[in-house]
CSV table of N, CA and C in Angstrom, one decimal:
chain,number,residue,atom,x,y,z
A,156,MET,N,-3.8,-0.3,-16.8
A,156,MET,CA,-3.0,-0.8,-15.8
A,156,MET,C,-3.2,0.0,-14.5
A,157,TYR,N,-3.4,-0.7,-13.4
A,157,TYR,CA,-3.6,0.0,-12.1
A,157,TYR,C,-2.3,0.0,-11.3
A,158,HIS,N,-2.2,1.1,-10.5
A,158,HIS,CA,-1.1,1.3,-9.6
A,158,HIS,C,-1.5,0.9,-8.2
A,159,ILE,N,-0.9,-0.1,-7.6
A,159,ILE,CA,-1.3,-0.5,-6.3
A,159,ILE,C,-0.3,0.1,-5.3
A,160,ILE,N,-0.8,1.0,-4.5
A,160,ILE,CA,0.1,1.8,-3.6
A,160,ILE,C,0.1,1.2,-2.2
A,161,LEU,N,1.3,0.9,-1.7
A,161,LEU,CA,1.5,0.3,-0.4
A,161,LEU,C,1.8,1.4,0.6
A,162,ASP,N,1.1,1.4,1.7
A,162,ASP,CA,1.4,2.4,2.7
A,162,ASP,C,2.3,1.7,3.8
A,163,THR,N,2.9,2.5,4.7
A,163,THR,CA,3.8,2.0,5.7
A,163,THR,C,3.2,1.0,6.6
A,164,ASP,N,2.0,1.3,7.2
A,164,ASP,CA,1.3,0.4,8.1
A,164,ASP,C,1.0,-0.9,7.5
A,165,PHE,N,0.6,-0.9,6.3
A,165,PHE,CA,0.3,-2.1,5.5
A,165,PHE,C,1.5,-3.0,5.4
A,166,ILE,N,2.6,-2.4,5.0
A,166,ILE,CA,3.9,-3.2,4.9
A,166,ILE,C,4.3,-3.8,6.2
A,167,LEU,N,4.3,-3.0,7.3
A,167,LEU,CA,4.7,-3.5,8.6
A,167,LEU,C,3.8,-4.5,9.2
A,168,HIS,N,2.4,-4.3,9.0
A,168,HIS,CA,1.5,-5.3,9.6
A,168,HIS,C,1.6,-6.6,8.8
A,169,SER,N,1.9,-6.6,7.5
A,169,SER,CA,2.0,-7.8,6.7
A,169,SER,C,3.3,-8.6,7.2
A,170,ILE,N,4.3,-7.8,7.4
A,170,ILE,CA,5.6,-8.5,7.9
A,170,ILE,C,5.4,-9.1,9.3
A,171,GLU,N,4.8,-8.3,10.2
A,171,GLU,CA,4.5,-8.8,11.5
A,171,GLU,C,3.7,-10.1,11.5
A,172,ASN,N,2.8,-10.2,10.6
A,172,ASN,CA,1.9,-11.3,10.5
A,172,ASN,C,2.3,-12.4,9.5
A,173,LYS,N,3.5,-12.2,9.0
A,173,LYS,CA,4.1,-13.2,8.1
A,173,LYS,C,3.2,-13.4,6.9
A,174,VAL,N,2.7,-12.4,6.3
A,174,VAL,CA,1.8,-12.5,5.1
A,174,VAL,C,2.6,-12.0,3.9
A,175,ASP,N,2.8,-12.9,2.9
A,175,ASP,CA,3.5,-12.5,1.7
A,175,ASP,C,2.5,-11.6,0.8
A,176,PHE,N,2.6,-10.3,1.0
A,176,PHE,CA,1.7,-9.4,0.3
A,176,PHE,C,1.8,-9.5,-1.2
A,177,PHE,N,3.0,-9.7,-1.7
A,177,PHE,CA,3.2,-9.8,-3.2
A,177,PHE,C,2.3,-11.0,-3.7
A,178,GLU,N,2.4,-12.2,-3.1
A,178,GLU,CA,1.6,-13.3,-3.5
A,178,GLU,C,0.1,-13.1,-3.3
A,179,GLU,N,-0.2,-12.5,-2.2
A,179,GLU,CA,-1.6,-12.2,-1.9
A,179,GLU,C,-2.2,-11.2,-2.8
A,180,ILE,N,-1.5,-10.2,-3.2
A,180,ILE,CA,-2.0,-9.2,-4.2
A,180,ILE,C,-2.2,-9.9,-5.5
A,181,LYS,N,-1.3,-10.8,-5.9
A,181,LYS,CA,-1.4,-11.5,-7.1
A,181,LYS,C,-2.7,-12.4,-7.1
A,182,ARG,N,-2.9,-13.0,-5.9
A,182,ARG,CA,-4.1,-13.9,-5.8
A,182,ARG,C,-5.4,-13.1,-5.9
A,183,ILE,N,-5.5,-11.9,-5.4
A,183,ILE,CA,-6.8,-11.2,-5.4
A,183,ILE,C,-7.0,-10.3,-6.5
A,184,SER,N,-6.0,-10.0,-7.3
A,184,SER,CA,-6.1,-9.0,-8.3
A,184,SER,C,-6.5,-9.6,-9.7
A,185,GLN,N,-7.6,-9.2,-10.2
A,185,GLN,CA,-8.1,-9.7,-11.4
A,185,GLN,C,-7.9,-8.7,-12.5
A,186,PHE,N,-6.8,-8.0,-12.4
A,186,PHE,CA,-6.5,-6.9,-13.3
A,186,PHE,C,-5.0,-6.7,-13.4
A,187,LYS,N,-4.5,-6.0,-14.5
A,187,LYS,CA,-3.1,-5.8,-14.6
A,187,LYS,C,-2.7,-4.7,-13.6
A,188,TYR,N,-1.5,-4.8,-13.0
A,188,TYR,CA,-1.1,-3.8,-12.0
A,188,TYR,C,0.4,-3.7,-11.9
A,189,LYS,N,0.8,-2.6,-11.2
A,189,LYS,CA,2.1,-2.4,-10.9
A,189,LYS,C,2.1,-2.0,-9.4
A,190,ILE,N,3.0,-2.5,-8.6
A,190,ILE,CA,3.1,-2.2,-7.2
A,190,ILE,C,4.0,-1.0,-7.0
A,191,CYS,N,3.5,0.0,-6.2
A,191,CYS,CA,4.3,1.2,-6.0
A,191,CYS,C,4.3,1.6,-4.6
A,192,ILE,N,5.3,2.4,-4.2
A,192,ILE,CA,5.2,3.1,-2.9
A,192,ILE,C,5.6,4.6,-3.2
A,193,ILE,N,5.2,5.4,-2.3
A,193,ILE,CA,5.6,6.8,-2.3
A,193,ILE,C,7.0,7.0,-1.7
A,194,ASP,N,7.8,7.8,-2.2
A,194,ASP,CA,9.2,8.0,-1.6
A,194,ASP,C,9.2,8.3,-0.1
A,195,ARG,N,8.2,9.0,0.3
A,195,ARG,CA,8.1,9.3,1.8
A,195,ARG,C,7.8,8.0,2.6
A,196,THR,N,7.2,7.0,2.0
A,196,THR,CA,7.0,5.7,2.7
A,196,THR,C,8.3,5.1,3.0
A,197,LEU,N,9.3,5.2,2.1
A,197,LEU,CA,10.6,4.7,2.4
A,197,LEU,C,11.2,5.4,3.5
A,198,GLU,N,11.1,6.7,3.6
A,198,GLU,CA,11.6,7.5,4.7
A,198,GLU,C,11.0,7.0,6.0
A,199,GLU,N,9.7,6.8,6.0
A,199,GLU,CA,9.0,6.3,7.2
A,199,GLU,C,9.5,4.9,7.7
A,200,LEU,N,9.7,4.1,6.7
A,200,LEU,CA,10.2,2.7,7.0
A,200,LEU,C,11.5,2.7,7.7
A,201,LYS,N,12.4,3.6,7.3
A,201,LYS,CA,13.7,3.7,7.8
A,201,LYS,C,13.8,3.9,9.3
A,202,ASN,N,12.7,4.4,9.9
A,202,ASN,CA,12.6,4.7,11.3
A,202,ASN,C,11.8,3.7,12.1
A,203,LYS,N,11.4,2.6,11.5
A,203,LYS,CA,10.5,1.6,12.1
A,203,LYS,C,11.2,0.3,12.4
A,204,LYS,N,10.6,-0.5,13.3
A,204,LYS,CA,11.0,-1.8,13.6
A,204,LYS,C,10.8,-2.6,12.3
A,205,ASN,N,11.7,-3.6,12.1
A,205,ASN,CA,11.6,-4.5,10.9
A,205,ASN,C,12.0,-3.7,9.6
A,206,GLU,N,12.7,-2.6,9.8
A,206,GLU,CA,13.0,-1.8,8.6
A,206,GLU,C,13.8,-2.5,7.6
A,207,LYS,N,14.8,-3.2,8.0
A,207,LYS,CA,15.7,-3.9,7.1
A,207,LYS,C,15.0,-5.0,6.3
A,208,LEU,N,14.1,-5.7,7.0
A,208,LEU,CA,13.3,-6.8,6.3
A,208,LEU,C,12.4,-6.1,5.3
A,209,ALA,N,11.7,-5.0,5.7
A,209,ALA,CA,10.8,-4.3,4.8
A,209,ALA,C,11.5,-3.8,3.6
A,210,LEU,N,12.6,-3.2,3.8
A,210,LEU,CA,13.4,-2.6,2.7
A,210,LEU,C,13.9,-3.7,1.7
A,211,SER,N,14.3,-4.8,2.3
A,211,SER,CA,14.8,-5.9,1.4
A,211,SER,C,13.7,-6.5,0.6
A,212,LEU,N,12.5,-6.6,1.2
A,212,LEU,CA,11.4,-7.1,0.5
A,212,LEU,C,11.0,-6.2,-0.7
A,213,LEU,N,11.1,-4.9,-0.5
A,213,LEU,CA,10.6,-4.0,-1.5
A,213,LEU,C,11.7,-3.8,-2.6
A,214,LYS,N,12.9,-4.0,-2.3
A,214,LYS,CA,14.0,-3.8,-3.2
A,214,LYS,C,13.8,-4.4,-4.6
A,215,ASN,N,13.8,-3.7,-5.6
A,215,ASN,CA,13.7,-4.1,-7.0
A,215,ASN,C,12.3,-4.7,-7.3
A,216,LYS,N,11.3,-4.6,-6.4
A,216,LYS,CA,10.0,-5.2,-6.7
A,216,LYS,C,8.9,-4.2,-6.8
A,217,VAL,N,9.2,-2.9,-6.5
A,217,VAL,CA,8.2,-1.9,-6.5
A,217,VAL,C,8.7,-0.6,-7.2
A,218,ASP,N,7.8,0.1,-7.8
A,218,ASP,CA,8.2,1.4,-8.4
A,218,ASP,C,8.0,2.4,-7.3
A,219,ILE,N,8.9,3.4,-7.3
A,219,ILE,CA,8.8,4.5,-6.3
A,219,ILE,C,8.3,5.7,-7.0
A,220,ILE,N,7.2,6.3,-6.4
A,220,ILE,CA,6.6,7.5,-6.9
A,220,ILE,C,7.3,8.7,-6.2
A,221,GLN,N,8.0,9.5,-6.9
A,221,GLN,CA,8.7,10.6,-6.4
A,221,GLN,C,7.8,11.8,-6.1
A,222,THR,N,7.9,12.3,-4.9
A,222,THR,CA,7.1,13.5,-4.6
A,222,THR,C,8.1,14.6,-4.1
A,223,LYS,N,7.6,15.8,-4.3
A,223,LYS,CA,8.5,17.0,-3.9
A,223,LYS,C,7.8,17.7,-2.7
A,224,LYS,N,6.7,17.1,-2.3
A,224,LYS,CA,5.9,17.8,-1.3
A,224,LYS,C,6.2,17.3,0.1
A,225,ASP,N,6.2,18.2,1.0
A,225,ASP,CA,6.5,17.8,2.4
A,225,ASP,C,5.2,17.7,3.2
A,226,LYS,N,4.4,16.6,2.8
A,226,LYS,CA,3.1,16.4,3.4
A,226,LYS,C,3.2,15.0,4.0
A,227,PRO,N,2.2,14.7,4.9
A,227,PRO,CA,2.1,13.3,5.4
A,227,PRO,C,1.8,12.3,4.3
A,228,VAL,N,2.3,11.1,4.4
A,228,VAL,CA,2.1,10.1,3.4
A,228,VAL,C,0.6,9.9,3.0
A,229,ASP,N,-0.3,9.9,4.0
A,229,ASP,CA,-1.7,9.7,3.7
A,229,ASP,C,-2.2,10.8,2.8
A,230,ASP,N,-1.8,12.0,3.0
A,230,ASP,CA,-2.2,13.1,2.1
A,230,ASP,C,-1.6,13.0,0.7
A,231,LEU,N,-0.4,12.5,0.6
A,231,LEU,CA,0.2,12.3,-0.7
A,231,LEU,C,-0.5,11.2,-1.4
A,232,ILE,N,-0.9,10.1,-0.7
A,232,ILE,CA,-1.7,9.0,-1.4
A,232,ILE,C,-3.0,9.6,-1.9
A,233,LEU,N,-3.7,10.4,-1.1
A,233,LEU,CA,-5.0,10.9,-1.5
A,233,LEU,C,-4.9,11.9,-2.6
A,234,SER,N,-3.7,12.6,-2.7
A,234,SER,CA,-3.5,13.5,-3.8
A,234,SER,C,-3.3,12.9,-5.2
A,235,LEU,N,-3.0,11.5,-5.2
A,235,LEU,CA,-2.8,10.8,-6.4
A,235,LEU,C,-4.1,10.8,-7.3
A,236,GLY,N,-5.2,11.1,-6.7
A,236,GLY,CA,-6.5,11.0,-7.4
A,236,GLY,C,-7.1,9.6,-7.3
A,237,SER,N,-8.1,9.4,-8.0
A,237,SER,CA,-8.8,8.1,-7.9
A,237,SER,C,-8.7,7.2,-9.1
A,238,LYS,N,-8.2,7.7,-10.2
A,238,LYS,CA,-8.1,7.0,-11.5
A,238,LYS,C,-7.0,6.0,-11.5
A,239,ASN,N,-7.3,4.7,-11.6
A,239,ASN,CA,-6.4,3.6,-11.8
A,239,ASN,C,-5.4,3.4,-10.6
A,240,ILE,N,-5.9,3.7,-9.4
A,240,ILE,CA,-5.1,3.3,-8.2
A,240,ILE,C,-5.9,2.4,-7.3
A,241,VAL,N,-5.2,1.6,-6.6
A,241,VAL,CA,-5.7,0.8,-5.5
A,241,VAL,C,-4.7,1.0,-4.3
A,242,VAL,N,-5.2,1.2,-3.1
A,242,VAL,CA,-4.3,1.5,-2.0
A,242,VAL,C,-4.4,0.3,-1.0
A,243,CYS,N,-3.2,-0.1,-0.6
A,243,CYS,CA,-3.1,-1.1,0.5
A,243,CYS,C,-2.8,-0.4,1.8
A,244,THR,N,-3.7,-0.5,2.7
A,244,THR,CA,-3.5,0.2,4.0
A,244,THR,C,-4.2,-0.6,5.1
A,245,SER,N,-3.7,-0.3,6.3
A,245,SER,CA,-4.3,-0.9,7.6
A,245,SER,C,-4.8,0.3,8.4
A,246,ASP,N,-4.7,1.5,7.9
A,246,ASP,CA,-5.1,2.7,8.6
A,246,ASP,C,-6.6,2.9,8.4
A,247,LYS,N,-7.4,2.9,9.5
A,247,LYS,CA,-8.8,3.0,9.4
A,247,LYS,C,-9.3,4.3,8.9
A,248,GLU,N,-8.6,5.4,9.3
A,248,GLU,CA,-9.0,6.7,8.9
A,248,GLU,C,-8.7,6.9,7.4
A,249,LEU,N,-7.6,6.4,6.9
A,249,LEU,CA,-7.3,6.5,5.5
A,249,LEU,C,-8.3,5.6,4.7
A,250,LYS,N,-8.6,4.4,5.2
A,250,LYS,CA,-9.6,3.6,4.5
A,250,LYS,C,-10.9,4.3,4.3
A,251,GLU,N,-11.4,5.0,5.3
A,251,GLU,CA,-12.6,5.8,5.2
A,251,GLU,C,-12.6,6.9,4.2
A,252,LYS,N,-11.5,7.6,4.1
A,252,LYS,CA,-11.3,8.6,3.1
A,252,LYS,C,-11.2,8.1,1.7
A,253,LEU,N,-10.6,6.9,1.6
A,253,LEU,CA,-10.5,6.3,0.3
A,253,LEU,C,-11.9,5.8,-0.2
A,254,LYS,N,-12.6,5.2,0.8
A,254,LYS,CA,-14.0,4.7,0.5
A,254,LYS,C,-14.9,5.8,0.0
A,255,LYS,N,-14.8,7.0,0.6
A,255,LYS,CA,-15.6,8.1,0.2
A,255,LYS,C,-15.3,8.6,-1.2
A,256,ARG,N,-14.1,8.3,-1.6
A,256,ARG,CA,-13.6,8.7,-3.0
A,256,ARG,C,-13.8,7.5,-4.0
A,257,ASN,N,-14.4,6.4,-3.5
A,257,ASN,CA,-14.5,5.2,-4.3
A,257,ASN,C,-13.2,4.6,-4.9
A,258,ILE,N,-12.2,4.7,-4.0
A,258,ILE,CA,-10.9,4.2,-4.4
A,258,ILE,C,-10.8,2.8,-3.7
A,259,PRO,N,-10.5,1.7,-4.5
A,259,PRO,CA,-10.4,0.4,-4.0
A,259,PRO,C,-9.3,0.3,-2.9
A,260,VAL,N,-9.5,-0.5,-1.9
A,260,VAL,CA,-8.6,-0.6,-0.8
A,260,VAL,C,-8.3,-2.1,-0.6
A,261,ILE,N,-7.0,-2.5,-0.4
A,261,ILE,CA,-6.6,-3.8,0.0
A,261,ILE,C,-6.2,-3.7,1.4
A,262,HIS,N,-6.6,-4.7,2.2
A,262,HIS,CA,-6.2,-4.7,3.6
A,262,HIS,C,-6.1,-6.1,4.1
A,263,LEU,N,-5.4,-6.3,5.2
A,263,LEU,CA,-5.2,-7.6,5.9
A,263,LEU,C,-6.5,-8.0,6.6
A,264,ARG,N,-6.9,-9.2,6.5
A,264,ARG,CA,-8.1,-9.7,7.2
A,264,ARG,C,-7.6,-10.9,8.0
A,265,LYS,N,-8.1,-10.9,9.3
A,265,LYS,CA,-7.8,-12.0,10.2
A,265,LYS,C,-6.3,-12.3,10.3
A,266,ARG,N,-5.5,-11.3,10.0
A,266,ARG,CA,-4.0,-11.4,10.1
A,266,ARG,C,-3.5,-12.6,9.3
A,267,LYS,N,-4.2,-13.0,8.3
A,267,LYS,CA,-3.8,-14.1,7.5
A,267,LYS,C,-3.8,-13.9,6.0
A,268,TYR,N,-4.7,-13.1,5.5
A,268,TYR,CA,-4.8,-12.9,4.0
A,268,TYR,C,-5.3,-11.5,3.7
A,269,LEU,N,-5.2,-11.2,2.4
A,269,LEU,CA,-5.6,-9.9,2.0
A,269,LEU,C,-7.0,-9.9,1.3
A,270,VAL,N,-7.8,-8.9,1.4
A,270,VAL,CA,-9.0,-8.7,0.8
A,270,VAL,C,-9.0,-7.3,0.1
A,271,ILE,N,-9.9,-7.2,-0.9
A,271,ILE,CA,-10.0,-6.0,-1.6
A,271,ILE,C,-11.4,-5.5,-1.5
A,272,GLU,N,-11.6,-4.2,-1.2
A,272,GLU,CA,-12.9,-3.6,-1.1
A,272,GLU,C,-13.1,-2.5,-2.1
A,273,ASN,N,-14.3,-2.1,-2.3
A,273,ASN,CA,-14.6,-1.1,-3.4
A,273,ASN,C,-14.0,-1.5,-4.7
A,274,VAL,N,-14.3,-2.8,-5.0
A,274,VAL,CA,-13.7,-3.4,-6.2
A,274,VAL,C,-14.0,-2.7,-7.5
A,275,LEU,N,-13.0,-2.8,-8.3
A,275,LEU,CA,-13.0,-2.0,-9.6
A,275,LEU,C,-14.1,-2.4,-10.5
């Protein structure tokens, strides 16, 4: 089973572009998965535009990975390692770091649908 990690930018860009990322992930994933977010992502969302919509979309649909570290979310995502994770992000810098580690990345394409790179 793979853990699909959603980052803050990915969630917000999907909402802004009215993309149902749960359905899109289901469409492109040819493997068993569980959708997760890092606890710090929730904290970041609470300070953003569309926070209520984002939090209501995530409620009861994702597992929360608890961290005790006071690091940026991107660093926490990278610290999860590369085994059995896929990361959903819109952050170019994070995508490059993940690519170097051969970690699959899901991102929004043409503001309409999701694609997966570095396929499993």
